[in-house]
């Protein structure tokens, strides 16, 4: 296997982009990634997208996007793994370059979620749950994570205030991110008094509906060395699955796929959780960031919520989590999220993150998951000089 | 619009709570499957699930999906049966403030939606306090 580097990144401003189509928001980010890498051709591309069919009536997406990017006839593949589609696309792009099949690969992620109304979006997202045995009974995604939250609160004494502190911290980070959907600081009281969605979760515990895209360019490290910029090398990649039905899990608070994917990535990288300087993780709901940071080995089981409340995961804490603002503040265009995590990590490791720069960061981890954790991708990146 | 086949093929497990018991390791799977995830066994006998259990976790859904918006707020829970099987179910005929983890419930046959995507009445289990 060849060592692989990320040589370019691109991401447009996220939000409710009424005036832009799915192809336009993808091409904007992809062009930025190509330009930042300084390349004018690619050998192939992988696109993470959860549900262009339900959100925009458009399937056969990869060919459409390669056409509008002016890249036909390169090979293009769309990858679907619910909200971890972007992470899954990144892994396939990495493997293709590592294997020597392609030299320069574009990995993109995109979702256009505001072309349907709220009920339509809730329905489309709900298809990541078990259609016949969860959605059939009226389950929603906030509802499923609420079941996880209640179980965590019962088992470990996690409090509503501790959960809210995750949203407060991520909004404080997103406030400093020019591409974030919600650049607003919030308080614990605002979270606790926001409208009810699925008890015990409230509106400000939830990531929003977002239009957005992100793209990265991958190349062998040997080729990256000629480009004259800091080399961001992929140290490890892990992928794992779990039941998509929550009721089939013995412990609702334990994200097994995240733990297994992380173990694989740590093993390949030859490091452990203590060697990670910061992480971008899948905080689709406040409770998700808690369960994820426990499964990644950053905190003991049951301790992550206390750590979040104590400021350990803040930008200036000992284990910064989601310096980008996370899904919560930056937005969550589901197929793009996993790729945008890589964009944030690359910029942070290059020292290009401006006001929200993490000091002296050399190694970072991205964790991206689908549904309630039925699929998970973990990637570890390092800056080498 | 979905065809009705998608609905009626699930009737044995939804109406009669039929589950599959692995003949190799004894694990009971609901809904039934062709392969046991624990031992990879492929030989099952049909068993009927008990109709009493307890709440493992619950939520009160205030924002419902298409098809359930008129029913909010409603309670949704994960129920564990005495044989270890867990399933998802709405919890009804209960004061929403009185819900608790561990509370005993009984599964009843109820209507779930007026007309789902097949345009037909949809039935299945809901839970009531036992
Ligand atoms: Zn078995």
Short mmCIF file of C-alpha atoms and ligand atoms in Angstrom, two decimals:
data_model
loop_
_atom_site.label_atom_id
_atom_site.label_comp_id
_atom_site.label_asym_id
_atom_site.label_seq_id
_atom_site.Cartn_x
_atom_site.Cartn_y
_atom_site.Cartn_z
CA UNK A 1 0.00 0.00 0.00
CA UNK A 2 1.17 3.52 -0.78
CA UNK A 3 1.03 6.32 1.78
CA UNK A 4 -1.74 8.78 0.90
CA UNK A 5 -2.07 12.51 1.56
CA UNK A 6 -4.85 15.07 1.33
CA UNK A 7 -3.52 17.74 -1.04
CA UNK A 8 -6.54 20.01 -1.43
CA UNK A 9 -9.78 20.91 0.34
CA UNK A 10 -12.90 22.87 -0.56
CA UNK A 11 -16.13 23.74 1.19
CA UNK A 12 -18.76 26.38 0.50
CA UNK A 13 -20.74 28.33 3.08
CA UNK A 14 -23.44 26.02 4.46
CA UNK A 15 -27.05 26.87 5.20
CA UNK A 16 -30.41 27.08 3.48
CA UNK A 17 -29.14 27.66 -0.05
CA UNK A 18 -32.45 28.26 -1.82
CA UNK A 19 -30.90 29.71 -4.96
CA UNK A 20 -28.51 26.80 -5.56
CA UNK A 21 -29.09 23.27 -6.89
CA UNK A 22 -27.35 20.12 -5.68
CA UNK A 23 -25.06 20.15 -8.72
CA UNK A 24 -24.07 23.77 -8.16
CA UNK A 25 -23.21 23.43 -4.48
CA UNK A 26 -21.13 20.34 -5.24
CA UNK A 27 -19.23 21.93 -8.13
CA UNK A 28 -18.42 25.06 -6.08
CA UNK A 29 -16.75 23.00 -3.36
CA UNK A 30 -15.05 20.65 -5.82
CA UNK A 31 -13.54 23.53 -7.81
CA UNK A 32 -12.20 25.07 -4.60
CA UNK A 33 -10.59 21.72 -3.70
CA UNK A 34 -9.03 21.33 -7.16
CA UNK A 35 -7.69 24.88 -7.10
CA UNK A 36 -6.26 24.53 -3.59
CA UNK A 37 -4.47 21.33 -4.66
CA UNK A 38 -3.23 22.98 -7.84
CA UNK A 39 -4.34 20.09 -10.05
CA UNK A 40 -6.38 20.30 -13.23
CA UNK A 41 -7.25 16.64 -13.68
CA UNK A 42 -8.36 13.70 -11.55
CA UNK A 43 -8.30 9.95 -12.18
CA UNK A 44 -11.61 9.20 -10.49
CA UNK A 45 -14.08 10.50 -7.94
CA UNK A 46 -16.24 9.22 -5.10
CA UNK A 47 -19.32 11.11 -3.93
CA UNK A 48 -20.95 10.65 -0.53
CA UNK A 49 -24.67 11.38 -0.65
CA UNK A 50 -27.39 9.84 1.47
CA UNK A 51 -30.58 10.52 -0.41
CA UNK A 52 -30.52 12.77 -3.46
CA UNK A 53 -33.49 10.68 -4.61
CA UNK A 54 -35.78 11.53 -1.70
CA UNK A 55 -34.47 15.08 -1.25
CA UNK A 56 -34.25 16.16 -4.92
CA UNK A 57 -35.71 13.33 -7.08
CA UNK A 58 -32.23 12.79 -8.51
CA UNK A 59 -30.35 9.48 -8.52
CA UNK A 60 -27.46 8.51 -10.83
CA UNK A 61 -25.70 11.33 -9.06
CA UNK A 62 -22.00 10.59 -9.53
CA UNK A 63 -22.13 10.80 -13.32
CA UNK A 64 -24.19 13.99 -13.20
CA UNK A 65 -21.68 15.62 -10.87
CA UNK A 66 -18.61 14.52 -12.83
CA UNK A 67 -20.27 15.95 -15.95
CA UNK A 68 -21.00 19.32 -14.32
CA UNK A 69 -17.48 19.41 -12.88
CA UNK A 70 -16.18 19.00 -16.43
CA UNK A 71 -14.52 15.70 -15.56
CA UNK A 72 -16.27 13.19 -17.84
CA UNK A 73 -15.29 10.49 -18.70
CA UNK A 74 -13.49 9.74 -15.40
CA UNK A 75 -14.92 6.95 -13.25
CA UNK A 76 -17.32 8.31 -10.64
CA UNK A 77 -19.09 6.39 -7.88
CA UNK A 78 -21.77 7.58 -5.47
CA UNK A 79 -21.51 6.05 -1.99
CA UNK A 80 -24.46 5.69 0.39
CA UNK A 81 -24.15 4.89 4.07
CA UNK A 82 -26.79 7.22 5.50
CA UNK A 83 -25.13 10.09 7.42
CA UNK A 84 -21.72 8.41 7.09
CA UNK A 85 -21.84 8.46 3.28
CA UNK A 86 -19.09 11.11 3.17
CA UNK A 87 -16.76 9.16 5.44
CA UNK A 88 -17.39 5.99 3.43
CA UNK A 89 -16.58 7.82 0.19
CA UNK A 90 -13.36 9.15 1.74
CA UNK A 91 -12.29 5.63 2.72
CA UNK A 92 -12.88 4.31 -0.81
CA UNK A 93 -10.92 7.19 -2.33
CA UNK A 94 -8.08 6.52 0.13
CA UNK A 95 -8.04 2.81 -0.69
CA UNK A 96 -7.99 3.49 -4.44
CA UNK A 97 -4.94 5.75 -4.17
CA UNK A 98 -3.22 3.50 -1.61
CA UNK A 99 -3.72 0.52 -3.93
CA UNK A 100 -2.09 2.34 -6.83
CA UNK A 101 -5.20 2.11 -9.01
CA UNK A 102 -5.47 5.92 -9.22
CA UNK A 103 -3.05 8.75 -8.42
CA UNK A 104 -5.37 11.71 -7.97
CA UNK A 105 -8.86 11.12 -6.58
CA UNK A 106 -11.54 13.65 -5.69
CA UNK A 107 -13.77 12.73 -2.75
CA UNK A 108 -16.87 14.85 -2.43
CA UNK A 109 -19.90 14.88 -0.19
CA UNK A 110 -23.15 16.69 -0.87
CA UNK A 111 -26.73 16.95 0.35
CA UNK A 112 -29.48 19.34 -0.74
CA UNK A 113 -32.08 19.04 2.02
CA UNK A 114 -34.29 22.12 1.69
CA UNK A 115 -36.02 21.19 -1.58
CA UNK A 116 -38.53 19.20 0.54
CA UNK A 117 -40.59 20.48 3.49
CA UNK A 118 -39.97 19.55 7.14
CA UNK A 119 -42.09 16.39 7.02
CA UNK A 120 -40.36 15.30 3.84
CA UNK A 121 -36.93 15.86 5.38
CA UNK A 122 -37.91 13.99 8.55
CA UNK A 123 -39.15 11.13 6.39
CA UNK A 124 -36.02 11.03 4.23
CA UNK A 125 -33.73 11.02 7.26
CA UNK A 126 -35.95 8.39 8.87
CA UNK A 127 -35.09 5.94 6.13
CA UNK A 128 -31.74 5.44 7.89
CA UNK A 129 -33.66 3.65 10.66
CA UNK A 130 -35.32 0.23 10.36
CA UNK A 131 -38.29 1.07 8.12
CA UNK A 132 -40.48 -1.88 9.12
CA UNK A 133 -39.74 -2.10 12.86
CA UNK A 134 -38.82 1.44 13.95
CA UNK A 135 -40.22 4.01 11.51
CA UNK A 136 -43.42 1.90 11.23
CA UNK A 137 -44.07 2.62 14.92
CA UNK A 138 -43.56 6.36 14.56
CA UNK A 139 -39.85 6.58 15.39
CA UNK A 140 -37.98 9.71 14.30
CA UNK A 141 -34.24 10.30 14.45
CA UNK A 142 -34.46 12.70 17.38
CA UNK A 143 -36.72 10.05 19.00
CA UNK A 144 -34.14 7.29 18.57
CA UNK A 145 -31.36 9.45 20.01
CA UNK A 146 -33.72 10.45 22.82
CA UNK A 147 -34.02 6.74 23.71
CA UNK A 148 -30.20 6.62 23.86
CA UNK A 149 -30.09 9.82 25.94
CA UNK A 150 -32.61 8.54 28.48
CA UNK A 151 -30.67 5.29 28.83
CA UNK A 152 -27.40 7.23 29.37
CA UNK A 153 -29.05 9.44 31.98
CA UNK A 154 -30.54 6.46 33.83
CA UNK A 155 -27.34 4.44 33.77
CA UNK A 156 -24.66 7.08 34.41
CA UNK A 157 -26.55 9.96 36.00
CA UNK A 158 -25.90 12.18 32.98
CA UNK A 159 -27.85 15.42 33.31
CA UNK A 160 -29.79 17.61 30.89
CA UNK A 161 -27.37 20.45 31.66
CA UNK A 162 -24.38 18.29 30.71
CA UNK A 163 -25.98 17.43 27.37
CA UNK A 164 -26.76 21.09 26.77
CA UNK A 165 -23.11 22.00 27.42
CA UNK A 166 -22.16 20.07 24.26
CA UNK A 167 -24.41 22.32 22.14
CA UNK A 168 -23.14 25.46 23.89
CA UNK A 169 -19.52 24.47 23.25
CA UNK A 170 -20.12 23.59 19.58
CA UNK A 171 -21.95 26.85 18.93
CA UNK A 172 -19.05 28.75 20.55
CA UNK A 173 -16.74 27.05 18.04
CA UNK A 174 -19.05 27.53 15.06
CA UNK A 175 -19.33 31.22 15.95
CA UNK A 176 -15.71 31.46 14.75
CA UNK A 177 -16.26 29.43 11.56
CA UNK A 178 -17.19 31.62 8.55
CA UNK A 179 -18.73 28.61 6.73
CA UNK A 180 -20.99 27.51 9.60
CA UNK A 181 -24.77 27.60 9.19
CA UNK A 182 -25.43 29.00 12.68
CA UNK A 183 -22.85 31.51 13.82
CA UNK A 184 -24.54 32.25 17.11
CA UNK A 185 -23.48 31.67 20.69
CA UNK A 186 -26.09 29.99 22.89
CA UNK A 187 -26.46 29.30 26.61
CA UNK A 188 -27.40 26.20 28.61
CA UNK A 189 -30.68 27.89 29.55
CA UNK A 190 -31.52 28.52 25.89
CA UNK A 191 -30.97 24.82 25.13
CA UNK A 192 -33.09 23.70 28.09
CA UNK A 193 -35.90 26.11 27.14
CA UNK A 194 -35.90 25.48 23.39
CA UNK A 195 -38.94 23.72 21.94
CA UNK A 196 -39.53 20.04 22.64
CA UNK A 197 -38.62 17.62 19.86
CA UNK A 198 -38.33 14.22 21.52
CA UNK A 199 -38.06 14.25 25.30
CA UNK A 200 -35.45 14.56 26.78
CA UNK A 201 -34.01 16.19 23.61
CA UNK A 202 -34.97 19.71 22.58
CA UNK A 203 -34.50 21.71 19.40
CA UNK A 204 -31.05 23.02 20.37
CA UNK A 205 -29.87 19.47 21.09
CA UNK A 206 -30.38 18.68 17.38
CA UNK A 207 -28.28 19.39 14.30
CA UNK A 208 -30.16 21.36 11.64
CA UNK A 209 -31.39 20.69 8.10
CA UNK A 210 -28.66 21.98 5.80
CA UNK A 211 -27.67 22.37 2.16
CA UNK A 212 -23.96 21.97 1.64
CA UNK A 213 -21.03 20.22 0.07
CA UNK A 214 -17.37 19.57 0.76
CA UNK A 215 -14.54 18.06 -1.29
CA UNK A 216 -10.97 16.89 -0.83
CA UNK A 217 -8.25 15.79 -3.24
CA UNK A 218 -6.15 12.70 -2.46
CA UNK A 219 -2.74 11.79 -3.90
CA UNK A 220 0.23 9.59 -2.97
CA UNK A 221 2.50 11.18 -0.34
CA UNK A 222 5.41 10.95 -2.78
CA UNK A 223 3.50 13.17 -5.21
CA UNK A 224 2.36 15.52 -2.42
CA UNK A 225 5.99 16.19 -1.46
CA UNK A 226 6.46 18.07 -4.74
CA UNK A 227 3.65 20.52 -3.99
CA UNK A 228 5.49 22.52 -1.34
CA UNK A 229 2.76 22.60 1.30
CA UNK A 230 2.49 20.81 4.65
CA UNK A 231 1.76 17.14 3.98
CA UNK A 232 -1.38 15.80 5.61
CA UNK A 233 -1.01 12.04 5.66
CA UNK A 234 -3.77 9.52 6.32
CA UNK A 235 -2.43 7.37 9.17
CA UNK A 236 -5.38 5.07 9.68
CA UNK A 237 -8.81 4.21 8.35
CA UNK A 238 -11.43 2.06 10.08
CA UNK A 239 -14.97 1.08 9.20
CA UNK A 240 -17.52 -1.00 11.13
CA UNK A 241 -21.22 -1.82 11.34
CA UNK A 242 -23.81 -2.44 14.04
CA UNK A 243 -27.54 -3.21 13.98
CA UNK A 244 -29.47 -0.29 12.52
CA UNK A 245 -32.39 -1.27 14.74
CA UNK A 246 -31.81 0.15 18.23
CA UNK A 247 -33.91 -2.52 19.90
CA UNK A 248 -31.47 -5.21 18.75
CA UNK A 249 -28.70 -3.69 20.89
CA UNK A 250 -28.06 -4.99 24.40
CA UNK A 251 -26.67 -1.63 25.59
CA UNK A 252 -28.29 1.49 24.12
CA UNK A 253 -25.48 3.73 25.37
CA UNK A 254 -22.67 1.82 23.65
CA UNK A 255 -21.73 2.60 20.04
CA UNK A 256 -20.01 -0.64 19.16
CA UNK A 257 -19.36 0.23 15.50
CA UNK A 258 -17.53 3.39 16.59
CA UNK A 259 -15.35 1.47 19.02
CA UNK A 260 -14.50 -1.21 16.44
CA UNK A 261 -13.81 1.28 13.63
CA UNK A 262 -11.59 3.29 15.99
CA UNK A 263 -9.67 0.19 17.09
CA UNK A 264 -8.91 -0.57 13.44
CA UNK A 265 -7.78 2.99 12.72
CA UNK A 266 -5.66 3.20 15.91
CA UNK A 267 -4.03 -0.13 15.08
CA UNK A 268 -3.14 0.90 11.54
CA UNK A 269 -1.80 4.24 12.79
CA UNK A 270 0.14 2.58 15.62
CA UNK A 271 -1.25 5.02 18.17
CA UNK A 272 -4.03 5.24 20.76
CA UNK A 273 -6.69 7.72 21.84
CA UNK A 274 -4.24 9.64 24.06
CA UNK A 275 -2.14 10.48 20.97
CA UNK A 276 -4.99 12.37 19.29
CA UNK A 277 -4.72 16.14 19.66
CA UNK A 278 -8.31 16.96 18.64
CA UNK A 279 -11.25 15.31 16.89
CA UNK A 280 -14.16 16.09 14.62
CA UNK A 281 -17.00 13.74 15.62
CA UNK A 282 -20.60 13.06 14.66
CA UNK A 283 -22.65 15.26 17.01
CA UNK A 284 -25.96 14.95 15.13
CA UNK A 285 -27.47 15.25 18.63
CA UNK A 286 -25.77 16.34 21.86
CA UNK A 287 -26.01 12.80 23.27
CA UNK A 288 -24.26 11.46 20.16
CA UNK A 289 -21.07 13.42 20.92
CA UNK A 290 -21.14 12.00 24.46
CA UNK A 291 -21.50 8.36 23.39
CA UNK A 292 -19.01 8.79 20.52
CA UNK A 293 -16.22 10.29 22.64
CA UNK A 294 -16.63 7.38 25.08
CA UNK A 295 -16.53 4.78 22.28
CA UNK A 296 -13.41 6.41 20.79
CA UNK A 297 -11.63 5.85 24.13
CA UNK A 298 -11.23 9.55 24.93
CA UNK A 299 -13.24 9.08 28.14
CA UNK A 300 -14.32 6.18 30.34
CA UNK A 301 -17.89 4.99 29.79
CA UNK A 302 -20.27 7.34 31.54
CA UNK A 303 -17.66 10.11 31.98
CA UNK A 304 -17.88 12.08 28.70
CA UNK A 305 -20.82 14.26 29.71
CA UNK A 306 -19.07 15.36 32.90
CA UNK A 307 -15.93 16.08 30.86
CA UNK A 308 -17.89 18.17 28.37
CA UNK A 309 -19.48 20.21 31.15
CA UNK A 310 -16.06 20.75 32.75
CA UNK A 311 -14.65 22.21 29.51
CA UNK A 312 -12.28 19.33 28.68
CA UNK A 313 -13.63 19.21 25.10
CA UNK A 314 -13.62 22.99 24.54
CA UNK A 315 -11.22 24.51 22.03
CA UNK A 316 -8.78 25.38 24.82
CA UNK A 317 -9.41 22.15 26.77
CA UNK A 318 -7.12 19.13 26.87
CA UNK A 319 -9.17 17.21 24.27
CA UNK A 320 -10.85 19.64 21.86
CA UNK A 321 -13.86 18.10 20.12
CA UNK A 322 -15.48 19.65 17.05
CA UNK A 323 -13.50 22.89 16.71
CA UNK A 324 -15.41 23.46 13.44
CA UNK A 325 -18.66 23.84 15.37
CA UNK A 326 -19.63 20.26 14.65
CA UNK A 327 -22.80 19.17 12.94
CA UNK A 328 -24.69 21.17 15.56
CA UNK A 329 -23.51 24.63 14.52
CA UNK A 330 -21.73 24.13 11.20
CA UNK A 331 -24.77 22.26 9.83
CA UNK A 332 -25.42 18.67 8.77
CA UNK A 333 -25.96 18.15 5.03
CA UNK A 334 -25.83 14.43 5.74
CA UNK A 335 -23.76 13.16 2.80
CA UNK A 336 -21.27 16.03 3.05
CA UNK A 337 -20.62 15.86 6.79
CA UNK A 338 -17.93 13.16 6.74
CA UNK A 339 -15.94 14.99 4.06
CA UNK A 340 -16.28 18.36 5.82
CA UNK A 341 -14.74 16.80 8.95
CA UNK A 342 -11.64 16.04 6.85
CA UNK A 343 -11.64 19.61 5.49
CA UNK A 344 -11.58 21.01 9.05
CA UNK A 345 -8.81 18.64 10.15
CA UNK A 346 -6.61 19.43 7.14
CA UNK A 347 -6.96 23.18 7.67
CA UNK A 348 -6.30 22.86 11.41
CA UNK A 349 -3.19 20.69 10.87
CA UNK A 350 -1.90 23.21 8.33
CA UNK A 351 -2.48 26.04 10.79
CA UNK A 352 -5.04 27.76 8.54
CA UNK A 353 -8.03 27.88 10.91
CA UNK A 354 -7.81 31.49 11.96
CA UNK A 355 -9.64 32.41 15.16
CA UNK A 356 -10.53 28.82 15.98
CA UNK A 357 -7.03 27.40 15.42
CA UNK A 358 -6.03 24.59 17.83
CA UNK A 359 -2.44 25.27 18.87
CA UNK A 360 0.31 22.73 18.18
CA UNK A 361 -2.02 20.07 16.76
CA UNK A 362 -0.22 17.32 14.85
CA UNK A 363 -2.68 14.41 14.85
CA UNK A 364 -6.46 14.46 14.57
CA UNK A 365 -9.31 11.98 14.26
CA UNK A 366 -12.55 12.14 12.25
CA UNK A 367 -15.54 9.98 13.25
CA UNK A 368 -18.63 9.89 11.02
CA UNK A 369 -21.63 7.61 11.59
CA UNK A 370 -24.86 6.63 9.92
CA UNK A 371 -28.26 6.47 11.61
CA UNK A 372 -27.97 5.69 15.31
CA UNK A 373 -24.51 4.21 14.75
CA UNK A 374 -25.31 1.33 12.39
CA UNK A 375 -22.31 2.36 10.31
CA UNK A 376 -19.18 4.22 11.36
CA UNK A 377 -16.01 5.52 9.71
CA UNK A 378 -12.94 6.63 11.64
CA UNK A 379 -9.94 8.31 10.04
CA UNK A 380 -6.71 9.52 11.63
CA UNK A 381 -4.59 12.19 9.93
CA UNK A 382 -1.17 13.61 10.75
CA UNK A 383 0.85 16.54 9.50
CA UNK A 384 4.35 15.48 8.47
CA UNK A 385 7.16 17.81 7.54
CA UNK B 1 -47.63 4.61 -3.39
CA UNK B 2 -46.39 1.26 -2.05
CA UNK B 3 -47.93 -2.05 -3.06
CA UNK B 4 -49.90 -3.86 -0.36
CA UNK B 5 -47.42 -6.78 -0.47
CA UNK B 6 -44.95 -4.78 1.57
CA UNK B 7 -47.60 -4.60 4.27
CA UNK B 8 -49.13 -8.10 4.30
CA UNK B 9 -45.84 -9.97 4.17
CA UNK B 10 -45.05 -8.63 7.65
CA UNK B 11 -48.44 -9.66 9.12
CA UNK B 12 -47.30 -12.84 10.95
CA UNK B 13 -44.80 -10.95 13.09
CA UNK B 14 -46.87 -7.78 13.45
CA UNK B 15 -50.27 -9.33 14.21
CA UNK B 16 -49.26 -12.52 15.98
CA UNK B 17 -45.80 -11.53 17.32
CA UNK B 18 -44.17 -14.48 15.57
CA UNK B 19 -40.43 -14.69 16.19
CA UNK B 20 -37.72 -17.12 15.11
CA UNK B 21 -35.92 -19.31 17.67
CA UNK B 22 -32.47 -20.49 16.55
CA UNK B 23 -32.36 -24.29 16.82
CA UNK B 24 -28.58 -24.20 17.27
CA UNK B 25 -28.09 -21.64 20.08
CA UNK B 26 -31.61 -20.89 21.27
CA UNK B 27 -31.52 -17.14 20.57
CA UNK B 28 -34.93 -15.68 19.80
CA UNK B 29 -35.00 -13.15 16.98
CA UNK B 30 -37.72 -10.58 16.39
CA UNK B 31 -38.42 -9.95 13.60
CA UNK B 32 -37.49 -13.41 12.29
CA UNK B 33 -34.35 -13.73 10.15
CA UNK B 34 -32.71 -16.31 7.91
CA UNK B 35 -29.34 -16.26 9.72
CA UNK B 36 -28.65 -16.12 13.47
CA UNK B 37 -26.26 -13.21 14.11
CA UNK B 38 -24.80 -14.99 17.17
CA UNK B 39 -24.02 -18.50 15.85
CA UNK B 40 -24.71 -18.20 12.09
CA UNK B 41 -27.32 -20.95 12.42
CA UNK B 42 -29.90 -21.13 9.62
CA UNK B 43 -32.50 -23.40 11.21
CA UNK B 44 -35.32 -21.77 13.12
CA UNK B 45 -38.61 -22.70 14.72
CA UNK B 46 -41.45 -20.20 14.98
CA UNK B 47 -42.33 -19.09 18.50
CA UNK B 48 -44.89 -16.56 19.74
CA UNK B 49 -43.53 -13.75 21.89
CA UNK B 50 -44.91 -13.21 25.41
CA UNK B 51 -47.10 -10.11 25.64
CA UNK B 52 -45.70 -8.62 28.83
CA UNK B 53 -42.44 -6.81 29.40
CA UNK B 54 -40.82 -3.72 30.83
CA UNK B 55 -39.70 -0.34 29.47
CA UNK B 56 -35.94 -0.14 28.83
CA UNK B 57 -36.05 3.46 27.59
CA UNK B 58 -38.70 5.84 26.32
CA UNK B 59 -39.18 9.19 24.65
CA UNK B 60 -42.12 11.51 24.09
CA UNK B 61 -42.16 12.56 20.46
CA UNK B 62 -43.33 16.13 19.96
CA UNK B 63 -42.38 16.45 16.28
CA UNK B 64 -43.68 13.46 14.33
CA UNK B 65 -42.92 12.19 10.84
CA UNK B 66 -45.37 12.11 7.94
CA UNK B 67 -48.26 9.85 8.96
CA UNK B 68 -47.91 10.53 12.69
CA UNK B 69 -48.10 14.32 12.87
CA UNK B 70 -51.71 14.26 14.15
CA UNK B 71 -50.79 11.96 17.04
CA UNK B 72 -48.16 14.07 18.78
CA UNK B 73 -47.20 14.08 21.54
CA UNK B 74 -46.90 10.30 21.76
CA UNK B 75 -44.65 7.99 23.74
CA UNK B 76 -42.28 5.58 22.04
CA UNK B 77 -40.29 3.00 23.96
CA UNK B 78 -37.97 0.04 23.73
CA UNK B 79 -39.60 -2.86 25.54
CA UNK B 80 -37.75 -5.90 26.90
CA UNK B 81 -39.69 -9.14 27.17
CA UNK B 82 -38.92 -11.87 29.77
CA UNK B 83 -37.10 -13.96 27.12
CA UNK B 84 -34.67 -11.12 26.44
CA UNK B 85 -36.24 -9.99 23.15
CA UNK B 86 -36.45 -6.21 22.74
CA UNK B 87 -38.81 -4.40 20.41
CA UNK B 88 -39.92 -0.88 19.67
CA UNK B 89 -43.45 0.15 20.52
CA UNK B 90 -45.61 3.13 21.24
CA UNK B 91 -46.79 3.30 24.85
CA UNK B 92 -50.43 4.41 25.03
CA UNK B 93 -53.33 4.81 27.48
CA UNK B 94 -50.90 6.29 29.99
CA UNK B 95 -50.34 9.71 31.53
CA UNK B 96 -47.14 10.82 29.76
CA UNK B 97 -45.83 12.28 33.05
CA UNK B 98 -46.08 8.84 34.68
CA UNK B 99 -43.77 7.03 32.25
CA UNK B 100 -40.67 5.51 33.79
CA UNK B 101 -37.81 3.20 32.92
CA UNK B 102 -38.58 -0.27 34.25
CA UNK B 103 -42.36 0.17 34.24
CA UNK B 104 -44.24 -3.04 33.35
CA UNK B 105 -46.25 -2.98 30.14
CA UNK B 106 -48.47 -5.30 28.12
CA UNK B 107 -48.48 -5.56 24.32
CA UNK B 108 -51.85 -5.10 22.68
CA UNK B 109 -53.00 -5.34 19.08
CA UNK B 110 -53.86 -1.83 17.88
CA UNK B 111 -54.22 0.33 14.84
CA UNK B 112 -50.97 2.23 14.14
CA UNK B 113 -51.83 4.51 11.22
CA UNK B 114 -55.01 5.47 9.41
CA UNK B 115 -53.53 4.87 5.99
CA UNK B 116 -49.86 4.34 5.41
CA UNK B 117 -48.13 4.52 2.08
CA UNK B 118 -50.09 1.48 0.90
CA UNK B 119 -53.36 3.36 1.47
CA UNK B 120 -54.55 0.70 3.90
CA UNK B 121 -55.09 0.66 7.65
CA UNK B 122 -51.90 -0.34 9.44
CA UNK B 123 -51.98 -2.53 12.52
CA UNK B 124 -49.45 -3.85 14.98
CA UNK B 125 -48.59 -3.80 18.66
CA UNK B 126 -48.76 -0.94 21.10
CA UNK B 127 -48.04 -1.11 24.83
CA UNK B 128 -50.26 -0.21 27.75
CA UNK B 129 -49.33 -0.13 31.45
CA UNK B 130 -49.59 -3.66 32.89
ZN1 LIG C 1 -28.00 -19.02 16.95
#
